[in-house]
Coordinates of C-alpha atoms in Angstrom, one line a residue:
X1 CA -11.1 -0.4 -35.1
X2 CA -9.9 -3.6 -33.7
X3 CA -12.0 -6.6 -34.5
X4 CA -13.9 -8.0 -31.5
X5 CA -12.6 -11.6 -31.2
X6 CA -13.4 -12.6 -27.6
X7 CA -16.7 -12.8 -25.7
X8 CA -16.7 -12.8 -21.9
X9 CA -19.6 -13.7 -19.7
X10 CA -20.5 -11.0 -17.1
X11 CA -23.7 -12.8 -16.1
X12 CA -22.6 -12.8 -12.4
X13 CA -23.0 -9.0 -12.5
X14 CA -26.2 -9.0 -14.5
X15 CA -24.6 -7.9 -17.9
X16 CA -24.6 -11.2 -19.8
X17 CA -22.1 -12.3 -22.4
X18 CA -20.3 -9.4 -24.1
X19 CA -17.6 -8.9 -26.8
X20 CA -14.4 -7.3 -25.6
X21 CA -11.0 -6.4 -27.2
X22 CA -8.4 -9.0 -26.3
X23 CA -5.6 -6.3 -26.3
X24 CA -7.1 -4.9 -23.1
X25 CA -8.1 -8.1 -21.4
X26 CA -6.6 -10.6 -19.1
X27 CA -8.4 -13.0 -16.8
X28 CA -6.6 -11.4 -13.8
X29 CA -8.1 -8.1 -14.7
X30 CA -11.6 -9.4 -15.2
X31 CA -14.4 -9.3 -12.6
X32 CA -14.0 -12.0 -10.0
X33 CA -16.7 -14.7 -10.4
X34 CA -19.1 -14.6 -7.5
X35 CA -18.1 -18.1 -6.6
X36 CA -14.5 -16.9 -5.9
X37 CA -15.6 -13.9 -3.7
X38 CA -14.8 -15.7 -0.5
X39 CA -12.9 -13.2 1.7
X40 CA -14.7 -12.5 4.9
X41 CA -14.1 -9.7 7.4
X42 CA -11.4 -11.7 9.2
X43 CA -9.4 -12.1 6.0
X44 CA -9.4 -8.4 5.5
X45 CA -8.4 -7.8 9.1
X46 CA -5.4 -10.2 8.8
X47 CA -4.3 -8.7 5.5
X48 CA -4.2 -5.2 6.9
X49 CA -2.5 -6.6 10.1
X50 CA 0.1 -8.0 7.8
X51 CA 0.8 -4.5 6.4
X52 CA 0.9 -2.9 9.9
X53 CA 3.6 -4.8 11.7
X54 CA 6.8 -3.6 10.0
X55 CA 10.0 -1.9 10.9
X56 CA 9.0 1.5 9.6
X57 CA 5.7 1.6 11.5
X58 CA 7.6 0.5 14.7
X59 CA 10.0 3.4 14.2
X60 CA 7.3 5.9 13.4
X61 CA 5.4 5.0 16.6
X62 CA 8.6 5.6 18.7
X63 CA 9.5 8.8 17.0
X64 CA 6.0 10.2 17.4
X65 CA 6.1 9.4 21.1
X66 CA 9.4 11.2 21.6
X67 CA 8.0 14.1 19.7
X68 CA 4.5 14.4 21.2
X69 CA 4.3 12.0 24.1
X70 CA 2.4 8.7 24.1
X71 CA -1.2 9.9 24.2
X72 CA -0.9 12.4 21.3
X73 CA 1.2 9.9 19.3
X74 CA -1.5 7.3 19.5
X75 CA -4.1 10.0 18.7
X76 CA -2.2 11.0 15.6
X77 CA -2.0 7.4 14.5
X78 CA -5.7 6.9 14.9
X79 CA -6.6 10.1 13.1
X80 CA -4.3 9.4 10.2
X81 CA -5.5 6.0 9.5
X82 CA -9.1 6.7 10.5
X83 CA -9.4 9.5 7.9
X84 CA -7.6 7.4 5.3
X85 CA -10.1 4.6 6.0
X86 CA -12.9 6.8 4.7
X87 CA -11.2 7.0 1.3
X88 CA -10.5 3.3 1.4
X89 CA -14.2 2.5 2.0
X90 CA -15.2 4.7 -0.9
X91 CA -12.8 3.1 -3.4
X92 CA -13.1 -0.3 -1.8
X93 CA -16.8 -0.3 -2.6
X94 CA -16.1 -0.5 -6.3
X95 CA -13.9 -3.6 -5.9
X96 CA -16.4 -5.4 -3.7
X97 CA -19.4 -4.6 -6.0
X98 CA -17.8 -5.1 -9.4
X99 CA -14.9 -7.5 -8.6
X100 CA -12.3 -5.3 -10.4
X101 CA -8.7 -4.7 -9.4
X102 CA -7.3 -1.1 -9.6
X103 CA -6.0 -1.2 -13.2
X104 CA -9.5 -2.2 -14.5
X105 CA -11.4 0.0 -12.0
X106 CA -9.5 3.1 -13.0
X107 CA -10.5 2.7 -16.7
X108 CA -14.1 4.0 -16.4
X109 CA -12.8 7.3 -15.0
X110 CA -9.5 7.8 -17.0
X111 CA -10.3 5.9 -20.2
X112 CA -9.0 2.5 -21.3
X113 CA -5.7 4.1 -22.6
X114 CA -5.7 7.1 -20.2
X115 CA -5.6 4.6 -17.3
X116 CA -2.0 3.7 -18.1
X117 CA -0.7 6.9 -16.6
X118 CA -2.1 6.4 -13.1
X119 CA -1.3 2.7 -13.3
X120 CA 2.4 3.5 -14.1
X121 CA 2.5 6.1 -11.2
X122 CA 1.2 3.5 -8.8
X123 CA 3.6 0.8 -10.1
X124 CA 6.6 3.0 -9.8
X125 CA 5.8 4.1 -6.2
X126 CA 5.1 0.5 -5.1
X127 CA 8.2 -1.0 -6.7
X128 CA 10.4 1.7 -5.1
X129 CA 9.1 0.7 -1.7
X130 CA 9.3 -3.0 -2.6
X131 CA 13.0 -2.4 -3.2
X132 CA 13.5 -0.6 0.0
X133 CA 11.6 -3.2 2.1
X134 CA 13.5 -6.0 0.4
X135 CA 16.8 -4.4 1.3
X136 CA 15.7 -3.8 4.8
X137 CA 14.6 -7.4 5.1
X138 CA 18.0 -8.5 3.6
X139 CA 19.9 -6.6 6.3
X140 CA 17.7 -8.1 9.0
X141 CA 18.4 -11.6 7.6
X142 CA 22.1 -10.8 7.4
X143 CA 22.1 -9.7 11.0
X144 CA 20.3 -12.9 12.2
X145 CA 22.7 -15.1 10.3
X146 CA 25.7 -13.2 11.9
X147 CA 24.2 -13.8 15.3
X148 CA 23.6 -17.5 14.6
X149 CA 26.8 -18.2 12.6
X150 CA 29.5 -15.6 13.5
X151 CA 31.7 -16.7 10.5
X152 CA 28.9 -15.4 8.2
X153 CA 30.1 -11.9 9.1
X154 CA 33.5 -12.5 7.4
X155 CA 31.8 -12.8 3.9
X156 CA 32.6 -9.2 3.0
X157 CA 33.9 -9.5 -0.6
X158 CA 32.1 -6.8 -2.7
X159 CA 29.4 -8.0 -5.1
X160 CA 27.5 -5.4 -7.1
X161 CA 28.4 -2.7 -4.6
X162 CA 27.5 -4.6 -1.4
X163 CA 29.2 -7.3 0.8
X164 CA 28.8 -10.9 -0.3
X165 CA 26.8 -11.8 2.8
X166 CA 24.3 -9.0 2.2
X167 CA 24.1 -9.9 -1.5
X168 CA 23.2 -13.5 -0.7
X169 CA 20.7 -12.3 1.9
X170 CA 19.1 -9.9 -0.6
X171 CA 18.7 -12.7 -3.2
X172 CA 17.2 -15.1 -0.7
X173 CA 14.8 -12.5 0.7
X174 CA 13.8 -11.4 -2.8
X175 CA 13.0 -15.0 -3.7
X176 CA 10.9 -15.6 -0.6
X177 CA 8.8 -12.5 -1.4
X178 CA 8.2 -13.7 -5.0
X179 CA 7.4 -17.3 -3.9
X180 CA 4.8 -16.0 -1.4
X181 CA 2.9 -14.4 -4.3
X182 CA 3.7 -16.9 -7.1
X183 CA 0.4 -18.8 -6.9
X184 CA -1.9 -15.9 -6.9
X185 CA -4.1 -14.0 -4.5
X186 CA -5.5 -17.1 -2.7
X187 CA -2.0 -17.8 -1.5
X188 CA -1.7 -14.3 -0.3
X189 CA -4.9 -14.7 1.6
X190 CA -3.8 -17.7 3.5
X191 CA -0.2 -16.4 3.9
X192 CA -1.5 -13.3 5.6
X193 CA -4.2 -15.3 7.5
X194 CA -1.3 -17.0 9.4
X195 CA 1.3 -14.3 9.3
X196 CA -0.9 -11.3 10.4
X197 CA -2.1 -12.6 13.8
X198 CA 1.2 -14.5 14.4
X199 CA 3.3 -11.4 14.1
X200 CA 1.0 -9.3 16.3
X201 CA 1.0 -12.1 18.9
X202 CA 4.8 -12.2 18.7
X203 CA 5.2 -8.5 19.3
X204 CA 2.6 -8.7 22.1
X205 CA 4.7 -11.4 23.8
X206 CA 7.9 -9.3 23.4
X207 CA 6.0 -6.4 25.0
X208 CA 4.8 -8.5 27.9
X209 CA 8.3 -9.9 28.4
X210 CA 9.6 -6.4 28.5
X211 CA 7.0 -5.3 31.0
X212 CA 8.0 -8.3 33.2
X213 CA 11.7 -7.4 33.1
X214 CA 11.1 -3.7 33.6
X215 CA 8.5 -4.2 36.4
X216 CA 6.2 -1.8 34.5
X217 CA 5.6 0.1 31.3
X218 CA 8.8 2.1 31.5
X219 CA 9.5 5.8 31.1
X220 CA 8.1 6.4 27.6
X221 CA 4.5 6.3 28.9
X222 CA 5.3 9.3 31.1
X223 CA 7.3 10.9 28.2
X224 CA 6.6 14.6 27.7
X225 CA 6.7 16.3 24.3
X226 CA 10.2 17.3 23.1
X227 CA 11.0 21.0 22.9
X228 CA 10.5 20.8 19.1
X229 CA 7.1 19.1 19.4
X230 CA 4.2 21.3 18.3
X231 CA 1.5 20.0 20.6
X232 CA -1.1 22.3 19.0
X233 CA -4.0 21.5 16.8
X234 CA -1.9 22.5 13.8
X235 CA 1.0 20.3 14.9
X236 CA -1.3 17.3 15.4
X237 CA -2.9 17.9 12.0
X238 CA 0.5 18.2 10.4
X239 CA 1.7 14.9 11.9
X240 CA -1.6 13.3 10.9
X241 CA -1.2 14.4 7.3
X242 CA 2.4 13.2 7.0
X243 CA 1.4 9.8 8.4
X244 CA -1.6 9.4 6.1
X245 CA 0.5 10.4 3.1
X246 CA 3.0 7.6 3.8
X247 CA 0.3 5.0 3.2
X248 CA -1.6 6.8 0.5
X249 CA -1.1 4.1 -2.1
X250 CA -3.3 1.8 0.0
X251 CA -6.4 3.9 -1.1
X252 CA -5.7 2.7 -4.6
X253 CA -4.5 -0.8 -3.7
X254 CA -7.6 -1.6 -1.7
X255 CA -9.6 -2.7 -4.8
X256 CA -7.0 -5.4 -5.5
X257 CA -8.3 -7.0 -2.2
X258 CA -11.9 -6.0 -1.8
X259 CA -12.7 -7.5 -5.2
X260 CA -12.7 -10.8 -3.4
X261 CA -15.1 -9.7 -0.6
X262 CA -18.1 -11.8 0.1
X263 CA -20.1 -8.6 0.8
X264 CA -19.7 -4.9 1.4
X265 CA -20.2 -5.6 5.1
X266 CA -17.2 -7.9 5.2
X267 CA -14.8 -5.4 3.6
X268 CA -16.2 -2.5 5.9
X269 CA -15.8 -4.4 9.1
X270 CA -12.5 -6.0 8.2
X271 CA -10.9 -2.8 7.2
X272 CA -12.2 -1.0 10.3
X273 CA -10.6 -3.6 12.5
X274 CA -7.5 -4.2 10.4
X275 CA -6.5 -0.7 9.5
X276 CA -6.9 2.0 12.2
X277 CA -7.5 -0.3 15.1
X278 CA -4.6 -2.6 14.4
X279 CA -2.3 0.3 13.6
X280 CA -3.0 1.9 16.9
X281 CA -2.6 -1.4 18.7
X282 CA 0.7 -2.2 17.1
X283 CA 1.9 1.4 17.8
X284 CA 1.1 0.8 21.5
X285 CA 3.0 -2.4 21.5
X286 CA 6.0 -0.7 19.7
X287 CA 6.1 2.2 22.2
X288 CA 5.7 -0.2 25.1
X289 CA 8.6 -2.4 23.9
X290 CA 10.9 0.6 23.4
X291 CA 9.9 2.0 26.8
X292 CA 10.6 -1.3 28.7
X293 CA 13.9 -1.8 26.9
X294 CA 15.0 1.7 27.9
X295 CA 14.3 0.9 31.5
X296 CA 15.7 -2.7 31.5
X297 CA 19.0 -1.7 30.0
X298 CA 19.2 1.6 31.8
X299 CA 19.6 3.6 28.6
X300 CA 20.1 7.3 29.1
X301 CA 17.4 9.6 27.6
X302 CA 19.9 11.1 25.2
X303 CA 20.4 7.7 23.6
X304 CA 16.9 6.3 23.9
X305 CA 15.8 7.4 20.5
X306 CA 18.2 5.0 18.8
X307 CA 16.0 2.1 20.0
X308 CA 13.0 3.2 17.9
X309 CA 14.8 0.9 15.4
X310 CA 13.8 -2.7 16.5
X311 CA 17.1 -4.0 15.0
X312 CA 18.9 -2.2 17.7
X313 CA 16.6 -3.8 20.3
X314 CA 17.5 -7.2 18.8
X315 CA 21.2 -6.5 19.3
X316 CA 20.6 -5.5 23.0
X317 CA 19.5 -9.1 23.6
X318 CA 22.5 -10.6 21.8
X319 CA 23.8 -12.3 25.0
X320 CA 20.6 -14.3 24.9
X321 CA 21.2 -15.6 21.4
X322 CA 18.0 -17.6 21.1
X323 CA 15.9 -14.6 22.1
X324 CA 17.8 -12.2 19.8
X325 CA 17.5 -14.6 16.8
X326 CA 13.8 -15.0 17.6
X327 CA 13.3 -11.3 17.5
X328 CA 15.1 -11.1 14.2
X329 CA 13.0 -13.9 12.7
X330 CA 9.8 -12.0 13.8
X331 CA 11.1 -8.8 12.1
X332 CA 12.0 -10.7 8.9
X333 CA 8.6 -12.4 8.6
X334 CA 6.9 -9.1 9.4
X335 CA 8.8 -7.4 6.6
X336 CA 7.8 -10.1 4.2
X337 CA 4.2 -9.7 5.2
X338 CA 4.1 -5.9 4.5
X339 CA 6.3 -6.2 1.3
X340 CA 4.1 -8.8 -0.4
X341 CA 0.7 -7.3 0.5
X342 CA 1.5 -3.6 0.3
X343 CA 4.3 -3.4 -2.3
X344 CA 4.2 -6.4 -4.7
X345 CA 0.5 -7.3 -5.3
X346 CA -0.3 -4.0 -6.8
X347 CA 2.5 -3.8 -9.4
X348 CA 1.8 -7.3 -10.5
X349 CA -1.7 -6.2 -11.5
X350 CA -0.2 -3.1 -13.1
X351 CA 2.3 -5.1 -15.1
X352 CA -0.6 -7.3 -16.3
X353 CA -2.6 -4.3 -17.3
X354 CA 0.2 -2.9 -19.5
X355 CA 1.2 -6.4 -20.8
X356 CA -2.0 -8.4 -20.8
X357 CA -0.5 -11.4 -22.4
X358 CA 1.5 -12.2 -19.3
X359 CA 0.2 -14.6 -16.7
X360 CA 0.3 -14.1 -12.9
X361 CA 3.6 -15.9 -12.4
X362 CA 5.3 -14.1 -15.3
X363 CA 4.0 -10.7 -14.0
X364 CA 5.1 -11.5 -10.5
X365 CA 8.7 -12.2 -11.6
X366 CA 8.7 -9.2 -13.9
X367 CA 7.5 -6.8 -11.2
X368 CA 9.9 -8.2 -8.6
X369 CA 12.8 -8.0 -11.0
X370 CA 11.9 -4.4 -11.9
X371 CA 11.9 -3.6 -8.2
X372 CA 15.4 -5.0 -7.7
X373 CA 16.7 -2.7 -10.5
X374 CA 16.2 0.2 -8.1
X375 CA 19.4 -1.1 -6.5
X376 CA 18.6 0.2 -3.0
X377 CA 21.9 -0.9 -1.5
X378 CA 23.6 1.9 -3.5
X379 CA 21.7 4.8 -2.0
X380 CA 19.6 3.6 0.9
X381 CA 21.9 5.1 3.6
X382 CA 21.9 8.5 1.9
X383 CA 18.4 8.6 0.5
X384 CA 16.7 11.7 1.9
X385 CA 16.2 13.4 -1.4
X386 CA 15.0 10.2 -3.1
X387 CA 12.5 9.6 -0.3
X388 CA 11.4 13.2 -0.6
X389 CA 10.6 12.7 -4.3
X390 CA 8.7 9.5 -3.6
X391 CA 6.7 11.2 -0.8
X392 CA 5.7 13.8 -3.4
X393 CA 4.6 11.1 -5.7
X394 CA 2.7 9.5 -2.9
X395 CA 0.9 12.8 -2.2
X396 CA 0.2 13.2 -5.9
X397 CA -1.5 9.7 -6.0
X398 CA -4.2 11.3 -3.9
X399 CA -5.3 13.1 -7.1
X400 CA -6.0 9.7 -8.8
X401 CA -8.1 8.7 -5.8
X402 CA -10.0 12.0 -5.9
X403 CA -10.9 11.6 -9.6
X404 CA -11.9 7.9 -9.1
X405 CA -14.2 8.6 -6.1
X406 CA -16.0 11.5 -7.7
X407 CA -16.4 9.6 -11.0
X408 CA -17.7 6.4 -9.4
X409 CA -20.0 7.9 -6.7
X410 CA -21.3 11.1 -8.3
X411 CA -20.9 10.8 -12.1
X412 CA -21.6 7.1 -12.7
X413 CA -23.7 6.6 -9.5
X414 CA -21.9 3.3 -8.7
X415 CA -22.7 1.8 -12.1
X416 CA -20.1 0.3 -14.4
X417 CA -20.4 -1.1 -18.0
X418 CA -18.1 -4.1 -17.6
X419 CA -17.6 -4.8 -21.3
X420 CA -16.5 -1.2 -21.9
X421 CA -13.7 -1.6 -19.4
X422 CA -12.1 -4.0 -21.8
X423 CA -13.3 -2.7 -25.2
X424 CA -12.0 -0.3 -27.8
X425 CA -14.7 2.1 -28.9
X426 CA -16.9 1.4 -25.8
X427 CA -18.4 3.8 -23.3
X428 CA -15.0 4.3 -21.7
X429 CA -13.1 5.0 -24.9
X430 CA -13.8 8.7 -24.7
X431 CA -11.4 10.5 -27.1
X432 CA -8.8 8.0 -28.5
X433 CA -9.1 6.0 -25.2
X434 CA -8.4 9.0 -23.0
X435 CA -10.8 10.9 -20.7
X436 CA -9.1 14.3 -20.9
X437 CA -11.2 15.7 -18.0
X438 CA -9.8 13.0 -15.7
X439 CA -6.2 13.6 -16.7
X440 CA -6.6 17.4 -16.4
X441 CA -8.2 17.1 -12.9
X442 CA -5.5 14.7 -11.8
X443 CA -2.7 17.0 -13.0
X444 CA -4.3 20.0 -11.2
X445 CA -4.5 18.0 -8.0
X446 CA -1.0 16.4 -8.4
X447 CA 0.6 19.8 -9.0
X448 CA -0.3 21.1 -5.6
X449 CA 2.4 19.3 -3.5
X450 CA 5.0 19.9 -6.1
X451 CA 4.3 23.6 -6.2
X452 CA 4.4 23.7 -2.4
X453 CA 7.7 21.9 -2.4
X454 CA 9.3 24.1 -5.1
X455 CA 8.0 27.4 -3.8
X456 CA 8.7 26.6 -0.2
X457 CA 5.0 26.8 0.8
X458 CA 5.0 24.1 3.4
X459 CA 1.3 24.0 3.9
X460 CA 0.8 22.7 0.3
X461 CA 3.5 20.1 0.6
X462 CA 2.8 19.0 4.2
X463 CA -0.9 18.4 3.6
X464 CA -0.3 17.3 0.0
X465 CA -2.2 14.0 0.0
X466 CA -5.4 15.5 1.4
X467 CA -5.2 18.6 -0.8
X468 CA -4.5 16.7 -4.0
X469 CA -7.3 14.3 -3.4
X470 CA -9.8 17.2 -2.6
X471 CA -8.7 19.5 -5.4
X472 CA -8.6 16.8 -8.1
X473 CA -12.1 15.5 -7.1
X474 CA -13.6 19.0 -7.1
X475 CA -11.9 19.9 -10.4
X476 CA -13.2 16.8 -12.1
X477 CA -16.8 17.4 -10.8
X478 CA -16.7 21.0 -12.1
X479 CA -15.5 19.9 -15.5
X480 CA -18.5 17.5 -15.8
X481 CA -20.9 20.1 -14.5
X482 CA -19.7 22.8 -16.9
X483 CA -19.5 20.5 -19.9
X484 CA -21.4 17.3 -19.2
X485 CA -21.5 15.8 -22.7
X486 CA -17.9 16.3 -23.7
X487 CA -16.3 13.1 -25.1
X488 CA -18.0 10.3 -26.9
X489 CA -19.2 8.2 -23.9
X490 CA -22.9 7.5 -24.4
X491 CA -23.0 5.7 -21.1
X492 CA -21.8 8.8 -19.3
X493 CA -24.3 11.1 -21.0
X494 CA -27.1 8.7 -20.0
X495 CA -26.0 8.7 -16.3
X496 CA -25.7 12.5 -16.2
X497 CA -29.2 13.0 -17.7
X498 CA -30.7 10.7 -15.1

C-alpha cells in the first residue's frame, strides 16, 4: 500500500484535515475552497450562452425548420435541452455541493482507478470535437482574411495536407483557444461573461438588420414541413433525442463549472436561463436570419437550404465588405466561445486526472496538442462515418451519467467522503481501485446504441442517449439491491444500511 505522505484540509466541507495519496491528487482536482465559489446565476447563464451560439447550432436550427416548420423546430429544441437540463441539474448538484470536477466526482461511483475509463471516454469525445471546431474556426478565419486581403487567397502551397493560408489560420486559431484557457477557470468565467452576451447581441442585431431589409420575418416563418418531415409525436421525439444526444457530454461536463457555484440556487437558475432558454432564443435568431436573407436576396426555395450555413450568408454580403467581415468576426469569436467552454475545459481536467503532476497550463497545452493530432483537415469533408462513430460514443456517455446519478442520489444519498476520492485503500477503492458494479452497468447501458447500430434496430440507436442513461442507471441500482455489500467499501455499506 502506498504510504500516505500528504494531508489535505477539507474543513470547508466539514471533514477536517485528512491524509490522501499524492498519486491521485492535484490541486485542480481538489474541492474548491468555499472562498473561491463565486459564480452566480449570471455567470452560468453566460457560460451556457457561450456554448449555444455556434455554427453547428445555427445550421441545426435551419435544418429543423426546413424539416418540420418553425414552430415544431423550436419545440424540438426546447424539449431536447429541457429534458437534458434535468440530468444536468442532477449531476450539477454534486459539483455545487462538494466542489469537485468530473474526474474527481466520478471516482465515488467507479472507483479511484475505475474512473479512468469514463474519463478517457469523455476526453476522447471532447478532443475530437475540439479538433472539428478548431478546423471550422480556421476556415472561418481564412475566409475573413481573404475578404479583407484578397492576396491571402493566393497562399495555396500545400502544408501537411492543407493550403498554406488554411494552415496558418489553423495555427492562429488553435493558439487563441489555448490562450483563452491558459490562466485557468477564472479566465474562462470572465471570457464567457463578455463573449456570451456579446455574441447573442451581435446575432440579434444581424437578425434585426435582416428584418429591416426584408420588410418582415421572411418566408421561413410560414415554412411548412418538407415531404420527408415526420410531423408526428414519434418524429418529434426522434428529432428531440438526436439533438439531446449531440450535447450529451455537457451532462458530464457540468460539474467542471458548478463546482464554482455560490449556491445550488445559482446553478439551477443560471442553467435554466442559459441552456434551454438561450438555445431556443438563438435558434429563433438563426431561423429569422436565414429567412430574411432568403427574401432579401430572392433565393429560390430549391437553394434556400444552403444558407443554413452562416458562412454562406457572410459571402452573400461580400459586396458590403465591412458587414461581411463583421459577420465573419462574430462567427469566429462564437466558435472560440463554444470550443473553449464545451470542448477544451473538460479534457484539461481529464489530462490532469490521468497525469496529476501536470499543472493547469501544461495540461491545457497537452490537451490542445492531442486535439490537433486528430488532423481534421484530412477527413472533415468526408467524415460521415467518423461522426457516426462519435455520435455512438456520445450516446454511450449517457451510461456514465446514469451510473453517477443513481450512485450519488440513491446509493450515497448525496454524501461523499472527500479524502477517499484521493486515497488508495479508502472507501472508494472497492476491488483494486475498481467498482465492478459501476463498470458492468456502464457497459450494459453503453452497448445499447452500438447493438442498435450494428443490428439495424433504429430505435435503439436513435434514442441511444436516453436509453443508455436509463438502462445503466437501473442496472447499477439493481446490482446494489441484489448484492449490497459487494466490494470493500465500508462507507457504502454504512450508507445502504441507513
